[in-house]
XYZ file of C-alpha atoms in Angstrom:
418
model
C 0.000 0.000 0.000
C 1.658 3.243 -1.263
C -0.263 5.984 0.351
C 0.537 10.014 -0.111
C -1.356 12.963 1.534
C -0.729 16.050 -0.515
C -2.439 19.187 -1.464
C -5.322 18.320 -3.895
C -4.586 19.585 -7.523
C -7.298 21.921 -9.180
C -7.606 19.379 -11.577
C -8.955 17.013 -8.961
C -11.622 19.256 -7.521
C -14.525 17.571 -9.474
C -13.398 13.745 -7.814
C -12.908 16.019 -4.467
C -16.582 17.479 -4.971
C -17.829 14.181 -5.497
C -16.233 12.511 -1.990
C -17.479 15.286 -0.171
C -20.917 15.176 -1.382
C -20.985 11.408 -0.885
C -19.212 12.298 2.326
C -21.804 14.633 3.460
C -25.163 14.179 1.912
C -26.584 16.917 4.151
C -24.609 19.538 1.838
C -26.870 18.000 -1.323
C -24.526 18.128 -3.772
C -26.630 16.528 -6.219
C -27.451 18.438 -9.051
C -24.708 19.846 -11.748
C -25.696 23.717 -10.515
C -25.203 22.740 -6.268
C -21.715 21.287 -7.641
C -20.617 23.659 -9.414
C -21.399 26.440 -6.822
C -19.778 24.508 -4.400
C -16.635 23.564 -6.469
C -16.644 27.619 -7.163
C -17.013 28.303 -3.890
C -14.129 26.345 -2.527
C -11.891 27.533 -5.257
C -12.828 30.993 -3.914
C -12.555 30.671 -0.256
C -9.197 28.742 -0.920
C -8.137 31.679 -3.042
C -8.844 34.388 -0.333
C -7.366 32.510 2.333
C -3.772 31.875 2.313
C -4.023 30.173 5.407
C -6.231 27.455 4.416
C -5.452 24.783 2.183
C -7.272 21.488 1.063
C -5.239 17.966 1.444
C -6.289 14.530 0.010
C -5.266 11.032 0.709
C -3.710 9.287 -2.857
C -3.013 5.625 -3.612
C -1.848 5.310 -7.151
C -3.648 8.519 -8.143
C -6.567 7.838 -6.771
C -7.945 9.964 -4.334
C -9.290 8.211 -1.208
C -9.843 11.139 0.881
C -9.321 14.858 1.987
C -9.117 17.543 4.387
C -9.193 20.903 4.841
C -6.102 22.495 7.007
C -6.175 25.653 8.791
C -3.440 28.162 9.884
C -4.673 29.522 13.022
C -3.645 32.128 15.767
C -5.314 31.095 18.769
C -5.269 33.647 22.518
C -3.484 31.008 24.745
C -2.982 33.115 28.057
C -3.027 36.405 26.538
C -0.507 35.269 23.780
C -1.267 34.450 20.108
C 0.362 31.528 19.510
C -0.206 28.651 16.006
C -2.328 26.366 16.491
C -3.310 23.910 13.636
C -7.025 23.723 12.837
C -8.663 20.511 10.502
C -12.102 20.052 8.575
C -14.139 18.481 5.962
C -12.425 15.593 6.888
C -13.819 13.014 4.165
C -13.141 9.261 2.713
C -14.166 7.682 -0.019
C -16.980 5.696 0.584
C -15.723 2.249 -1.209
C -12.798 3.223 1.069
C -14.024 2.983 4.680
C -12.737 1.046 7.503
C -8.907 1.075 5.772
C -7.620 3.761 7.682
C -7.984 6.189 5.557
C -9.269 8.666 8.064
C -6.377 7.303 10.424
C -3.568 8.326 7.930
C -5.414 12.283 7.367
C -5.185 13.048 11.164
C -1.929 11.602 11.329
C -0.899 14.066 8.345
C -2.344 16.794 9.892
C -0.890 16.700 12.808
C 2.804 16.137 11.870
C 2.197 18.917 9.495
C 1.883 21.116 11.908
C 4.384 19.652 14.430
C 6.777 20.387 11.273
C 5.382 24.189 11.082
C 6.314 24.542 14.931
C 2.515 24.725 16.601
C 2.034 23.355 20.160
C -1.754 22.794 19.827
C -4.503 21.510 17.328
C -8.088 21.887 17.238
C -11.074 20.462 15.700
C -14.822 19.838 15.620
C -15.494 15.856 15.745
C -18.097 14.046 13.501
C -17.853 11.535 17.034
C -15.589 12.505 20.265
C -14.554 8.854 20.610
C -13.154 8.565 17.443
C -10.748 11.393 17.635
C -10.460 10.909 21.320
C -8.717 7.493 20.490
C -5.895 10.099 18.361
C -5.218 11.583 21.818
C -8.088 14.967 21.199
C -9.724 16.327 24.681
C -12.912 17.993 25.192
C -13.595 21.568 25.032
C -15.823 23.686 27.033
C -19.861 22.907 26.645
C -21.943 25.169 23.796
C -25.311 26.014 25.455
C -28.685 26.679 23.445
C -31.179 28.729 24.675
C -34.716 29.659 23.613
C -35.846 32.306 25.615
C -38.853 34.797 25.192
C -37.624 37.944 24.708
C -39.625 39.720 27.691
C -37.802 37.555 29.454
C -34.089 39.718 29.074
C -33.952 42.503 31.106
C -35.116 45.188 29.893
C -31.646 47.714 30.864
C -31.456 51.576 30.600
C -32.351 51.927 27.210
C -31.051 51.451 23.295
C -29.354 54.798 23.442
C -26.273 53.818 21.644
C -27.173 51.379 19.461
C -27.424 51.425 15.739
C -27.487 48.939 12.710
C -24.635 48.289 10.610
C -23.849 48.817 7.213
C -21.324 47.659 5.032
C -18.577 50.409 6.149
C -18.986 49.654 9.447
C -16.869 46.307 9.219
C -13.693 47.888 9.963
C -15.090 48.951 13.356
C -16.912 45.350 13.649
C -13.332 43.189 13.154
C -11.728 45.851 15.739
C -14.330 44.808 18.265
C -14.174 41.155 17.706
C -9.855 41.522 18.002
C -10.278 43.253 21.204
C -12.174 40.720 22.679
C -10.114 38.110 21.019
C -7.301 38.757 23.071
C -9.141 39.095 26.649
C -10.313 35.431 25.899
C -8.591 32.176 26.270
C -8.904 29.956 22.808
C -10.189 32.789 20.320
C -9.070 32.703 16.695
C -8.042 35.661 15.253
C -10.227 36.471 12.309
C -9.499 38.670 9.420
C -12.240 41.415 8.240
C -13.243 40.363 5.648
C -14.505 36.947 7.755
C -16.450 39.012 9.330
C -17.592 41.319 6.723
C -18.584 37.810 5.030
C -20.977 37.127 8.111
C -22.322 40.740 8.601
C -23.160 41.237 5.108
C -24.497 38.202 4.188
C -28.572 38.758 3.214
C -30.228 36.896 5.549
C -28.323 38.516 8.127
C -28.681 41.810 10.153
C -26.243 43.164 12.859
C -26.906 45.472 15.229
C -23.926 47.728 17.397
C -23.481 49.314 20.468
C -21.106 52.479 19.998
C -19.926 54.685 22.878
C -17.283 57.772 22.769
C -16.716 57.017 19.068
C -15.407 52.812 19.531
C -17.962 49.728 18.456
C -17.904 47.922 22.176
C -19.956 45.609 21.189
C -22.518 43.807 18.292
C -24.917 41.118 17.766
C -25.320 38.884 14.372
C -29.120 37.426 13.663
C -31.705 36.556 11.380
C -35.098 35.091 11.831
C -36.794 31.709 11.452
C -40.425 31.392 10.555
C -41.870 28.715 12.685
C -45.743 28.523 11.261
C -45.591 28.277 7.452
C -48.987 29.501 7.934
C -48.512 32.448 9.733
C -45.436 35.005 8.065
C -45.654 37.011 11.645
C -44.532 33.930 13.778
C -40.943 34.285 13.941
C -37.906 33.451 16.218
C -34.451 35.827 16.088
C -31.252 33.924 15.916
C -28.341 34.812 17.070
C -25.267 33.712 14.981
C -22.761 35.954 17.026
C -22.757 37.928 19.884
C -19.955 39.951 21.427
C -19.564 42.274 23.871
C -16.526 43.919 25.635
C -18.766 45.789 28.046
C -21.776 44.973 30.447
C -23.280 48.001 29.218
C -22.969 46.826 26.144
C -24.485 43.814 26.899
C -27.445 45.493 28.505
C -28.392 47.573 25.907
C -28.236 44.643 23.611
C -30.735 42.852 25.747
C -32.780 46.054 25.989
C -33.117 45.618 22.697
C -34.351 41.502 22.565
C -36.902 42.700 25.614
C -38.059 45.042 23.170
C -38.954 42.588 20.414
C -41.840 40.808 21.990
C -44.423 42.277 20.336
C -42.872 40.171 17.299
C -40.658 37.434 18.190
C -41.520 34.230 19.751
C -38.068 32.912 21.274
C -34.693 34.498 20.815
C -32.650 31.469 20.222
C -28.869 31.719 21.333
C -25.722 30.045 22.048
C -23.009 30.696 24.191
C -20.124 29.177 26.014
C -20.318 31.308 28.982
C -22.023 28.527 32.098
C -22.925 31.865 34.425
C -25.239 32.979 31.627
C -28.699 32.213 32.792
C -27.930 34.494 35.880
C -28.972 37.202 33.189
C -32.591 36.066 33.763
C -35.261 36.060 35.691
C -36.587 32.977 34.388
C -34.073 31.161 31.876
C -36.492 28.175 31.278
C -37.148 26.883 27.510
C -40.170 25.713 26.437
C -40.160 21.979 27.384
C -41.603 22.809 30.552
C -39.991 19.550 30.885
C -38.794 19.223 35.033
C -35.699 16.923 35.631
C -35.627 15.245 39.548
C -35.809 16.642 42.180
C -37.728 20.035 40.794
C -34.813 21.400 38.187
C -36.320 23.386 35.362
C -34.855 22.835 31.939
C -33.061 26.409 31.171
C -30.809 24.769 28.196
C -29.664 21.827 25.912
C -25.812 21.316 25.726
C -23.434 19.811 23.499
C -19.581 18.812 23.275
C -17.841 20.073 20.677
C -14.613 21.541 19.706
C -11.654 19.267 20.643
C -8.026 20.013 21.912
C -4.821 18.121 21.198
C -1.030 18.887 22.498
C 1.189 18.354 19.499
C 4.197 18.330 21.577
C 4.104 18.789 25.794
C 7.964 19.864 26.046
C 7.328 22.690 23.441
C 3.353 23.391 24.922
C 5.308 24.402 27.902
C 7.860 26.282 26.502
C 5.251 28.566 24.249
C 3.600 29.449 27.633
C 6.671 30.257 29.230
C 4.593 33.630 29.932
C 2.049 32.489 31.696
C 1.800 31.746 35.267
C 0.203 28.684 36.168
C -1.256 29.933 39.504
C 1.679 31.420 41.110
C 2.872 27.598 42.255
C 6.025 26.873 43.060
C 6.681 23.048 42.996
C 8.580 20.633 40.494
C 5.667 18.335 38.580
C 6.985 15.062 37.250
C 4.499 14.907 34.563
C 4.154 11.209 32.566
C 1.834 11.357 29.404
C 0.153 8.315 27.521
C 0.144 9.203 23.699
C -0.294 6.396 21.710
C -0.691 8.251 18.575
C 2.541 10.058 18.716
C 5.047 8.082 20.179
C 7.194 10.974 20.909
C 4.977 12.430 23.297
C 4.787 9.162 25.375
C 6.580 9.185 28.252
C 7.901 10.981 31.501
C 8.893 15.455 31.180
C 10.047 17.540 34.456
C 8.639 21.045 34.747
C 10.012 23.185 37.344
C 7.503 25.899 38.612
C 8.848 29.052 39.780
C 5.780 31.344 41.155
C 3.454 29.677 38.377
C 6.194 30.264 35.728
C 7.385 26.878 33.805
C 10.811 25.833 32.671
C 11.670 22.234 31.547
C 14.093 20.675 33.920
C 14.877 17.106 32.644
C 17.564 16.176 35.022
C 15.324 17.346 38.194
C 13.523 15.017 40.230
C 10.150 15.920 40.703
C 8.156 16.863 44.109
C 5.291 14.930 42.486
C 4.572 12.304 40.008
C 1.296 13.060 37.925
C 0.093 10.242 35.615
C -2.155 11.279 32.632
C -3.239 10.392 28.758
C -2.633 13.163 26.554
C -6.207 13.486 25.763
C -7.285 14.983 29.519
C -4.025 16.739 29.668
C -4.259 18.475 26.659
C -8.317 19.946 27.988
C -6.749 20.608 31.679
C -4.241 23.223 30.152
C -6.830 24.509 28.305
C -8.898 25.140 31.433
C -12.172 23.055 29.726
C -11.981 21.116 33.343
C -9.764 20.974 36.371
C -7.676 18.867 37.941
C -10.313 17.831 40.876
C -12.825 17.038 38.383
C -10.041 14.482 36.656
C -8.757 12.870 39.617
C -12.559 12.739 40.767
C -13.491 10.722 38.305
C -10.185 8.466 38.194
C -8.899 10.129 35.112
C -5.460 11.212 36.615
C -2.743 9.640 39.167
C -0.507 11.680 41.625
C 1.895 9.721 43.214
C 1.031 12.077 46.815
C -2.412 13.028 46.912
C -1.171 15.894 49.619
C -0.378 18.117 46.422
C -3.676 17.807 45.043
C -4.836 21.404 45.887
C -1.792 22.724 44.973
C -1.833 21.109 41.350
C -5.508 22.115 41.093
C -4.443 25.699 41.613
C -1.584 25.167 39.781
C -3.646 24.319 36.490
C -6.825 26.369 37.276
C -7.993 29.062 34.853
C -10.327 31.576 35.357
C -12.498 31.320 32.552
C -13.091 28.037 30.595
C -11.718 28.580 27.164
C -14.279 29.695 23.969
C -13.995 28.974 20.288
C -16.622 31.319 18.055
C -14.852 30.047 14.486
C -16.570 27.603 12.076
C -14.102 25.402 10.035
């Protein structure tokens, strides 16, 4: 078996539209117009994007799969650092259960071991699959359906206003703001965003004090009574917000909207968010034991993988991990790449890391790379892992110290699609 992964040819793209569509019936790719927008589409996207790039899977010219790479600079601790994103991750249907999908991840993340990046990210089709490759959860994505009488109703709408095309510039400044105050945003270019403000079925509306955007929110509508054009929710595609008073007003707005909206449907990564309401409940109604209203559906979603854990630590050389001092013995299980199997000493000096391989440690701390790599993200802590038997220390007595040690104040968010 003579297997390549390579960048996929423009002269392939009509195979690669086909193994996608097959791939992902749900994008109904099934009529020569839907295939050729999409085929245009990629070529465009891949055109305006220089960090983005599509990859396939050959053996003996035949391609048996693809992926889509991504060149990404991700906030870790207030530093933008690489990180390696992948999607459309497809295979050949007459190729399944070969590995196929097993030799793209594999590819994907060398290739960005070789391009120096500490961390990769993607969205899974199922969590055990890529948690096998060593991939650990992210934080929870909440929905919401609330009414909008139910958001507080705030001081007023006084600075708010709806965007227009020129307003963009202002828009991407916001977003790159808040980027940086947030552990695990992307950076995003304008015109990303001018691509999701200014798409038709959107509308945006922003909050602008002493001449700065501070904050905006992305929606449309959804009819829900085919029979009735007036019986609408608002979605909300994005939502940011580098102010409470930004926030309120924004809500001020939703309260406003009752007269026509049903539900204002959201999503969010933030867990304290139903303290905004009064009453957060959906509307199941549905009651789980012993009396707890349903507020929310959740999901898992974006996943987390250390490429390397000696260079992880030495990228975050910045950050202090708590203000600890103690030297952690750490040993990782990484079956996927070798090199990261085994035993690395970090010395902490007041939180700050250095790699100390000839220093014993003050504790031993057992761990796959999979819960690792989502406990230095801050998606969970080191209590909840050694609660539920998913870590060792070899002295339980430094357990608070390590949960400090490794406890972030926020959990980390992820807004981009890809």
């Amino acid at each position: 078996m003579n297997r390549k992964v390579i960048p996929v040819p423009e002269a392939d793209f009509d195979s690669l539209v086909t193994l996608i569509g097959n791939a992902y019936p749900g994008l109904k790719l099934n009529t020569a117009d839907s295939i050729r927008s999409f085929k245009e589409r990629m070529l465009k996207t891949l055109a305006d994007d220089s960090g983005s790039r599509i990859y396939g899977v050959y053996e003996e010219e035949q391609l048996l799969g693809t992926m889509r790479l991504y060149d990404f600079q991700m906030n870790l601790f207030g530093v933008s650092l690489l990180a390696g994103g992948v999607g459309m991750v497809a295979v050949d249907m007459l190729h399944k259960k070969e590995k196929v999908a097993k030799d793209l991840v594999e590819s994907y993340l060398r290739h960005y071991l070789d391009k120096g990046a500490a961390m990769a990210l993607l969205y899974p089709f199922r969590t055990d699959f890529y948690k096998k490759m060593g991939f650990g959860m992210g934080t929870k994505m909440s929905k919401y359906r609330i009414p909008p009488g139910n958001f507080p109703k705030g001081a007023g709408k006084a600075h708010l206003f709806f965007a227009k095309p020129d307003d963009s510039g202002e828009i991407a400044a916001c977003y790159q703001r808040f980027m940086r105050t947030v552990n695990g945003l992307i950076e995003r270019s304008r015109e990303e965003l001018s691509r999701l403000v200014e798409h038709p079925d959107h509308r945006t509306v922003c909050f602008r004090k002493d001449g700065k955007v501070l904050g905006y929110m992305v929606y449309t509508f959804k009819n829900i009574n085919e029979e009735n054009i007036m019986q609408n929710d608002l979605i909300i595609k994005e939502w940011v917000y580098e102010t409470p008073e930004a926030l309120q007003e924004m809500c001020s707005f939703l309260h406003s909207q009752s007269d026509q909206i049903n539900r204002v449907v959201f999503y969010t990564q933030d867990e304290y968010f139903h303290f905004l309401f009064d009453d957060p409940r959906n509307e199941t109604y549905r009651v789980l034991p012993h009396v707890y209203l349903e507020s929310n559906t959740q999901g898992v979603g974006v996943m987390y993988r250390i490429l390397s854990v000696k260079r992880f630590f030495q990228q975050v050389a910045h950050h202090c991990f708590g203000g600890q001092t103690l030297t952690l013995a750490l040993t990782v299980r990484d079956t996927f790449l070798r090199e990261n199997d085994g035993s690395l000493t970090i010395r902490f000096e007041e939180g700050y890391p250095v790699i100390t391989d000839d220093a014993a440690g003050d504790v031993v701390m057992e761990v796959d790379i999979a819960e690792l790599s989502s406990l230095v993200m801050g998606a969970v802590t080191l209590k909840g892992l050694l609660k539920h038997g998913l870590v060792r220390l070899s002295d339980m007595a430094y357990a608070d110290q390590l949960h400090q040690l490794f406890l972030t104040s926020e959990k980390p968010m992820c807004m981009t699609a890809f």
